[in-house]
Coordinates of C-alpha atoms in Angstrom, one line a residue:
X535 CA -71.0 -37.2 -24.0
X536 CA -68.1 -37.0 -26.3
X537 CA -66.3 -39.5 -28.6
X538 CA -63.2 -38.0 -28.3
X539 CA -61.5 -35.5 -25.7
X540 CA -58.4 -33.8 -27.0
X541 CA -56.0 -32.3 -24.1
X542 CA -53.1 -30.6 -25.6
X543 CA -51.5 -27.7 -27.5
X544 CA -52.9 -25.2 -29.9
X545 CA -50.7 -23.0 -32.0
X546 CA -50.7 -20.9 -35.1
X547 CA -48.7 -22.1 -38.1
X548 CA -46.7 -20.0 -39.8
X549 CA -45.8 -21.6 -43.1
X550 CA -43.1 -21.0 -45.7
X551 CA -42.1 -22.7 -48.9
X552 CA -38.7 -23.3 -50.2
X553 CA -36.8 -24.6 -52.8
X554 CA -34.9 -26.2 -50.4
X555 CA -34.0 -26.1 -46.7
X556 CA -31.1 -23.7 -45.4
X557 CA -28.2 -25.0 -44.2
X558 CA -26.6 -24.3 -41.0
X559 CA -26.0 -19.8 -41.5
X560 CA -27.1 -20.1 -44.8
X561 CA -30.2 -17.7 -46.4
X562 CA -32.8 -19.0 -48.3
X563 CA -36.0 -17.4 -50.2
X564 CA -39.3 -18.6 -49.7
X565 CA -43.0 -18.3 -50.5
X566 CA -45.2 -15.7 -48.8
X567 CA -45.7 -16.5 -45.1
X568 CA -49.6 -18.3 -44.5
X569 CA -50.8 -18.2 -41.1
X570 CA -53.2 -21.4 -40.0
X571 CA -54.2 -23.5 -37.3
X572 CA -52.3 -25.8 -35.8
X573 CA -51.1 -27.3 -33.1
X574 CA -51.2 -31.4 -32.5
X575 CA -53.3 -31.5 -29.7
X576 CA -55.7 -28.5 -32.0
X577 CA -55.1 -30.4 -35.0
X578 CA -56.3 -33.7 -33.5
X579 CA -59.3 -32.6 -32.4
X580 CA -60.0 -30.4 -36.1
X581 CA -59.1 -34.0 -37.3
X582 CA -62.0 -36.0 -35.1
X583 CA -64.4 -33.6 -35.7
X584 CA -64.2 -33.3 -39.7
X585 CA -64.9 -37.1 -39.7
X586 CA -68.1 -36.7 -37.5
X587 CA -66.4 -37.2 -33.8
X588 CA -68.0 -35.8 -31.2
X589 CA -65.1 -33.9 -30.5
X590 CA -63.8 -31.4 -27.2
X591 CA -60.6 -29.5 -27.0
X592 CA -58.9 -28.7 -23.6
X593 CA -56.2 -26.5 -24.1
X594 CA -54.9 -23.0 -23.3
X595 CA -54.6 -20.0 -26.2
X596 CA -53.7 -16.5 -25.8
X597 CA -56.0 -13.4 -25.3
X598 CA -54.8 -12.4 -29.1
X599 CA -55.2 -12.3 -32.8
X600 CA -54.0 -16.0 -33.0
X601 CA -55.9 -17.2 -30.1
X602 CA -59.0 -16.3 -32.1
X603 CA -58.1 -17.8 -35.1
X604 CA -57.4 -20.9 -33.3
X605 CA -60.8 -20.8 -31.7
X606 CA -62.4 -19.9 -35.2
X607 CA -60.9 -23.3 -36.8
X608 CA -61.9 -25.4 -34.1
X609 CA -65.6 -23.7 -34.1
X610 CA -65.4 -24.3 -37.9
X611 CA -64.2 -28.4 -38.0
X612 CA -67.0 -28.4 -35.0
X613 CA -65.3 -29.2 -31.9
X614 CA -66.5 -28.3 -28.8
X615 CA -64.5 -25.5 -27.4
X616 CA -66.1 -24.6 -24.0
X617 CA -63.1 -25.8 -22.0
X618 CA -60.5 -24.2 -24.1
X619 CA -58.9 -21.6 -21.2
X620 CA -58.2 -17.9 -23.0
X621 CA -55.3 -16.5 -21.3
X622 CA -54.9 -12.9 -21.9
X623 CA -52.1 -12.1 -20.3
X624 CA -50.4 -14.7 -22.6
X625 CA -49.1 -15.5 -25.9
X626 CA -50.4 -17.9 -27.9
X627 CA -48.4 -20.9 -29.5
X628 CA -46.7 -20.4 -32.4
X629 CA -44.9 -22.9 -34.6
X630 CA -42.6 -22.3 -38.3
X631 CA -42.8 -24.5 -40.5
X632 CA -40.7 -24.5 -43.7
X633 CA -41.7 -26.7 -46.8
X634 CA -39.7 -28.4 -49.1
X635 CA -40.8 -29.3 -52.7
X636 CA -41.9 -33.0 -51.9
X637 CA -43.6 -32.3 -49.1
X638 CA -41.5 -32.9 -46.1
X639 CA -41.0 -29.8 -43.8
X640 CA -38.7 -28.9 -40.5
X641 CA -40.7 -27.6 -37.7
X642 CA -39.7 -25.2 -34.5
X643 CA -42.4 -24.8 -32.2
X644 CA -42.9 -21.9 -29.6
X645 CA -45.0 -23.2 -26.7
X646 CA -46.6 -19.8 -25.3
X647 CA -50.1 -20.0 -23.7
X648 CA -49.2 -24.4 -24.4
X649 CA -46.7 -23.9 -21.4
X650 CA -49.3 -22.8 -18.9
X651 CA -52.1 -25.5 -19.5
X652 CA -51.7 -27.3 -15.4
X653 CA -52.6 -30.1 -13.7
X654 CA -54.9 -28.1 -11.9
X655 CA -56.7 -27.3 -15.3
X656 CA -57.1 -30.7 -15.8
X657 CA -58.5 -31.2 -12.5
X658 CA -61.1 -28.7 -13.2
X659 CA -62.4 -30.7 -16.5
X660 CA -62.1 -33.8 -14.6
X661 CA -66.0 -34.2 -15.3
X662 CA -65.3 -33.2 -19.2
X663 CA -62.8 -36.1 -18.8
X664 CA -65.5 -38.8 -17.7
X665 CA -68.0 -37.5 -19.8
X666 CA -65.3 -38.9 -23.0
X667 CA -65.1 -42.3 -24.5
X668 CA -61.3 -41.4 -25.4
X669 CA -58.8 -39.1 -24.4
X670 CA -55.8 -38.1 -26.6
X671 CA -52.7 -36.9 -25.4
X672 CA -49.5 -35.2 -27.1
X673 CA -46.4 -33.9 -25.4
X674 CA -46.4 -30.5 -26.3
X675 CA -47.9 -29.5 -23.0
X676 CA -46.3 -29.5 -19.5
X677 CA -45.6 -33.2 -18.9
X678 CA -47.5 -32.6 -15.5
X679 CA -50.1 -31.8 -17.2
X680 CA -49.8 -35.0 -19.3
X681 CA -49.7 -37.4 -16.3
X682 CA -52.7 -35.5 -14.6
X683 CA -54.6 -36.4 -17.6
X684 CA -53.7 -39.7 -18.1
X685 CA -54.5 -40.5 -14.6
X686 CA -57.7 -38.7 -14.4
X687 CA -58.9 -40.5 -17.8
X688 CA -58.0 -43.8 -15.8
X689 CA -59.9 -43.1 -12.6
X690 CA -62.8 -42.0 -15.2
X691 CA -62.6 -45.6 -17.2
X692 CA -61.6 -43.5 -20.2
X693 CA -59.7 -44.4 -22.9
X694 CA -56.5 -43.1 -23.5
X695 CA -54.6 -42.6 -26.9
X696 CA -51.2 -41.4 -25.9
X697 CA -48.7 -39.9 -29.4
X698 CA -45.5 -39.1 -27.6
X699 CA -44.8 -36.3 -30.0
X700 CA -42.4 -34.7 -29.7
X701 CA -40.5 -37.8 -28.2
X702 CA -39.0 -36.9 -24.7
X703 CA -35.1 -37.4 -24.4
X704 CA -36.2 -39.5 -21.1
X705 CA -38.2 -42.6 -21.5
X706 CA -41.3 -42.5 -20.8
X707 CA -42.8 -42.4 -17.3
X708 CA -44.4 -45.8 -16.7
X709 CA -47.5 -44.6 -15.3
X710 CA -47.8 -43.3 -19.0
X711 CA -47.3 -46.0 -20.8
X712 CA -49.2 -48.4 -18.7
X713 CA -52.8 -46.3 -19.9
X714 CA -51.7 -46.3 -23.3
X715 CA -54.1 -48.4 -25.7
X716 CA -52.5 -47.6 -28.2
X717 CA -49.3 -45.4 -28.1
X718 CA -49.1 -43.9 -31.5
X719 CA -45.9 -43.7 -32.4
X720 CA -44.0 -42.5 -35.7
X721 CA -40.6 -44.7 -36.9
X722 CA -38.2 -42.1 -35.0
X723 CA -40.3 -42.1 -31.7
X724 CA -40.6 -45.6 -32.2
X725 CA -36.8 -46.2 -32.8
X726 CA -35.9 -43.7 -29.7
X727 CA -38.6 -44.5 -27.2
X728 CA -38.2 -48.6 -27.6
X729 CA -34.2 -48.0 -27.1
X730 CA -33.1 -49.8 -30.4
X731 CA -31.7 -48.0 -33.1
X732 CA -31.8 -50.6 -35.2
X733 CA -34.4 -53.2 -35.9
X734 CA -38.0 -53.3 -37.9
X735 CA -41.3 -51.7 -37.0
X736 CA -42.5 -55.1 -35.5
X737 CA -39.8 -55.1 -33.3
X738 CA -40.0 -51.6 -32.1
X739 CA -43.6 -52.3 -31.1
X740 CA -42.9 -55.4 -29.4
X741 CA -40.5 -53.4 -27.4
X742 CA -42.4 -50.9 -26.2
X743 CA -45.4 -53.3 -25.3
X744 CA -42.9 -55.1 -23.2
X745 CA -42.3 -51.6 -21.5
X746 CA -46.0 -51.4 -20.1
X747 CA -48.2 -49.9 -23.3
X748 CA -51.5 -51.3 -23.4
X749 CA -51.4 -51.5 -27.1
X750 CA -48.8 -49.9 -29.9
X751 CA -49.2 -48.3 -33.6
X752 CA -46.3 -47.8 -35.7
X753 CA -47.1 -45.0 -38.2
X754 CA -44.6 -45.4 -41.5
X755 CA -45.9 -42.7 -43.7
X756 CA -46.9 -43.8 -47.0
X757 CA -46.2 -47.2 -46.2
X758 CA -49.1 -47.4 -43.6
X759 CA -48.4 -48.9 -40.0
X760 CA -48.7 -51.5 -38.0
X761 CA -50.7 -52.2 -35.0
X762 CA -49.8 -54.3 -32.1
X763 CA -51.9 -55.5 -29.6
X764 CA -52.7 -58.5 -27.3
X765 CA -54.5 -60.3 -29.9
X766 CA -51.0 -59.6 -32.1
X767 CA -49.6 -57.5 -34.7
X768 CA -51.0 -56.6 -37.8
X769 CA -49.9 -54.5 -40.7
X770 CA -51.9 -52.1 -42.2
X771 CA -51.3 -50.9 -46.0
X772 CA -50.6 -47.2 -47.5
X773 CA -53.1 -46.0 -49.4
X774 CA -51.4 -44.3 -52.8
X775 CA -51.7 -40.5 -53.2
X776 CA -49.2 -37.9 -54.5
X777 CA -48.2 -35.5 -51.2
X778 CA -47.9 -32.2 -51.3
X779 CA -47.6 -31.2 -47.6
X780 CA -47.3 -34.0 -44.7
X781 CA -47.5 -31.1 -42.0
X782 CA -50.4 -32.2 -39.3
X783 CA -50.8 -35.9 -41.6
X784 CA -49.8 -37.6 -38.1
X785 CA -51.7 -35.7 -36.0
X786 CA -54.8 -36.4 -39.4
X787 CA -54.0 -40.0 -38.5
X788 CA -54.6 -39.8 -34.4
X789 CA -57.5 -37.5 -34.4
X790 CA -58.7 -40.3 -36.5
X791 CA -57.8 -43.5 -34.6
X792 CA -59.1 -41.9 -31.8
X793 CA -63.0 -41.3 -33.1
X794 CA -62.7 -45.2 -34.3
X795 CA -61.8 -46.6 -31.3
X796 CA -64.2 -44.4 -29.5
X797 CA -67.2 -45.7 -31.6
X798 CA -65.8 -49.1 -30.8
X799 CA -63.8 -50.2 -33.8
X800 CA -60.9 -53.2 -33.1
X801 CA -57.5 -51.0 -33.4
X802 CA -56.5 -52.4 -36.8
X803 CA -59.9 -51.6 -38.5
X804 CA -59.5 -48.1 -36.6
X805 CA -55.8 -47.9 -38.1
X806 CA -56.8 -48.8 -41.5
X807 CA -59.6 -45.8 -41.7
X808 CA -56.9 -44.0 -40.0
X809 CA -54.5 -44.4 -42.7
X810 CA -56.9 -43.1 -45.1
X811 CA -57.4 -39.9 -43.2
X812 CA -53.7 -39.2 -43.0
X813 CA -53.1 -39.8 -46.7
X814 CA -56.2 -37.9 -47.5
X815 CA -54.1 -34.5 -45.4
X816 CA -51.2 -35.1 -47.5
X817 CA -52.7 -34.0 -50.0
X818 CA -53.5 -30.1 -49.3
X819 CA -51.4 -27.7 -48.1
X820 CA -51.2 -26.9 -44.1
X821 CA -52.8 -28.8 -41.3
X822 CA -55.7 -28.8 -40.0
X823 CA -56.8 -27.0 -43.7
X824 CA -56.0 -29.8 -45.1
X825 CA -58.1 -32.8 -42.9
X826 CA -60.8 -34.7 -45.1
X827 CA -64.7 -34.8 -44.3
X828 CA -66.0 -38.1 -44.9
X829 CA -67.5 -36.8 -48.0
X830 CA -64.0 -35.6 -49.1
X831 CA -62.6 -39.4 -48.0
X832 CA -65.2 -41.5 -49.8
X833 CA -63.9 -39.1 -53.1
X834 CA -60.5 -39.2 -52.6
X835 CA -61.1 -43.5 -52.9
X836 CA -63.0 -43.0 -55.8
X837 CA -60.1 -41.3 -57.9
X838 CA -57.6 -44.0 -56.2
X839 CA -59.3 -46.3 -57.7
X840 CA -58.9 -45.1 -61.3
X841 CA -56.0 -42.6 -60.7
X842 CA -53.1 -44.5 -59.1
X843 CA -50.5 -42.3 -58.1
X844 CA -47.5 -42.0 -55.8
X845 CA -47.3 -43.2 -52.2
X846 CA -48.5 -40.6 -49.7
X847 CA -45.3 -39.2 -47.5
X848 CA -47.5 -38.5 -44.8

């Protein structure tokens, strides 16, 4: 039995530092290159199982150096890895990331091995899929592959935590949004997916409940979110911290939610412990490097408490 079944993408992060971000032909010097885990469907599940989720990853990595390293990090945050798929004939995922001073990075993501993950692997872990309380999907797998899983998790009774990320140029297919409970959304997937460019969180959320999700959170960085559900909308404070990379802080946030919900939180008390998760990644370098124990959480609160600093970014 698991708390939390992650199907999505796993790729190796290859990380660079600026001064600032090139413009369009220009040239830019950076930090030395650091290779990690990431990934948002990888990083969700290192997320879950730092915090004590019972946590399993179905994805797809290449027979290669990154592939293991992949494997290695989810071994190490203890997530079950038995139905991760090693396909040596592939490449594994890769994405670049570069980092700015405060923080905030630009990301290019090459799928690989992600590309390959089918419906008819889902199929095969369609017992893996029962055996979860909650099932968390991204977008950077096949969207086939995306709706298999959704609707297997449905026939299963599962619950299904759906982050459109990155946000399709199409709307959403409605079978997808209709086992959404929530769909975890950030301000840019929120303003593109409801269809208004303008408007408040609130009204984004309302929006996209009116579209078919079950239940919506609005992720606004170091400002917090705010949850939206049939008992209504709720918003849900930042917790103060000073960032110093927000790469994999969504993803922090989702892996989060997810292991809440499954233990049977109410989606604002699991969006309030989620928000402390995020701001807690913020606040390290890379992704999944960077996602708090519980241990690490309950300190981070403690120096909050006497150390107020700036608002997280993540």
């Amino acid at each position: 039995m698991y708390d939390v079944l992650v199907v999505g993408s796993a790729n190796a992060d290859l990380t660079v530092r600026v001064e600032r971000r090139p413009g369009a032909g220009e040239t830019v010097l950076g930090t030395d290159l650091v290779e990690s885990a990431g990934g948002k469907g990888a990083n969700q599940a290192a997320a879950a199982a730092r915090i004590g989720g019972r946590t399993a990853l179905l994805a797809r990595v290449g027979g290669d150096a990154f592939g293991e390293m992949l494997l290695a990090a989810q071994r190490a945050a203890g997530t079950d890895v038995a139905p991760v798929i090693v396909d040596d004939a592939a490449r594994s995922g890769t994405a670049m990331i570069i980092v700015d001073p405060d923080g905030d990075n630009s990301i290019v993501v090459s799928p690989g091995a992600n590309a390959t993950l089918s419906p008819r692997d889902v199929a095969a872990a369609q017992d893996t899929i029962a055996a979860a309380s909650v099932v968390s999907l991204q977008l950077e797998i096949p969207m086939e592959s995306v709706r298999a899983a959704a609707a297997a998790a449905e026939r299963a009774g599962t619950r299904v935590v759906l982050n459109p990320s990155p946000a399709p140029e199409a709307p959403l297919a409605p079978e997808l949004l209709a086992v959404a409970d929530p769909l975890v959304v950030n301000e840019h997937e929120a303003r593109q997916l409801s269809g208004r460019a303008d408007g408040s969180p609130a009204e984004w959320a309302r929006a996209l409940r009116e579209q078919g999700a079950r239940s919506v959170v609005v992720t606004l960085g170091g400002d917090g979110a705010l949850v939206l559900d049939a008992s209504g909308s709720e918003d849900i404070p930042g917790v103060r911290v000073k960032a110093v990379d927000t790469t994999g802080a969504g993803d922090a946030f989702t892996g989060a939610l997810a292991t809440r919900l499954a233990r049977g939180d109410a989606l604002p008390e699991a969006a309030r412990f989620a928000v402390r998760v995020g701001a807690a990644a913020v606040t390290k370098p890379g992704a999944q490097p960077s996602y708090p124990t519980l241990a690490e959480l309950a300190e981070l609160a403690e120096r909050a408490a006497t150390e107020p600093e700036e608002p997280s970014q993540g």
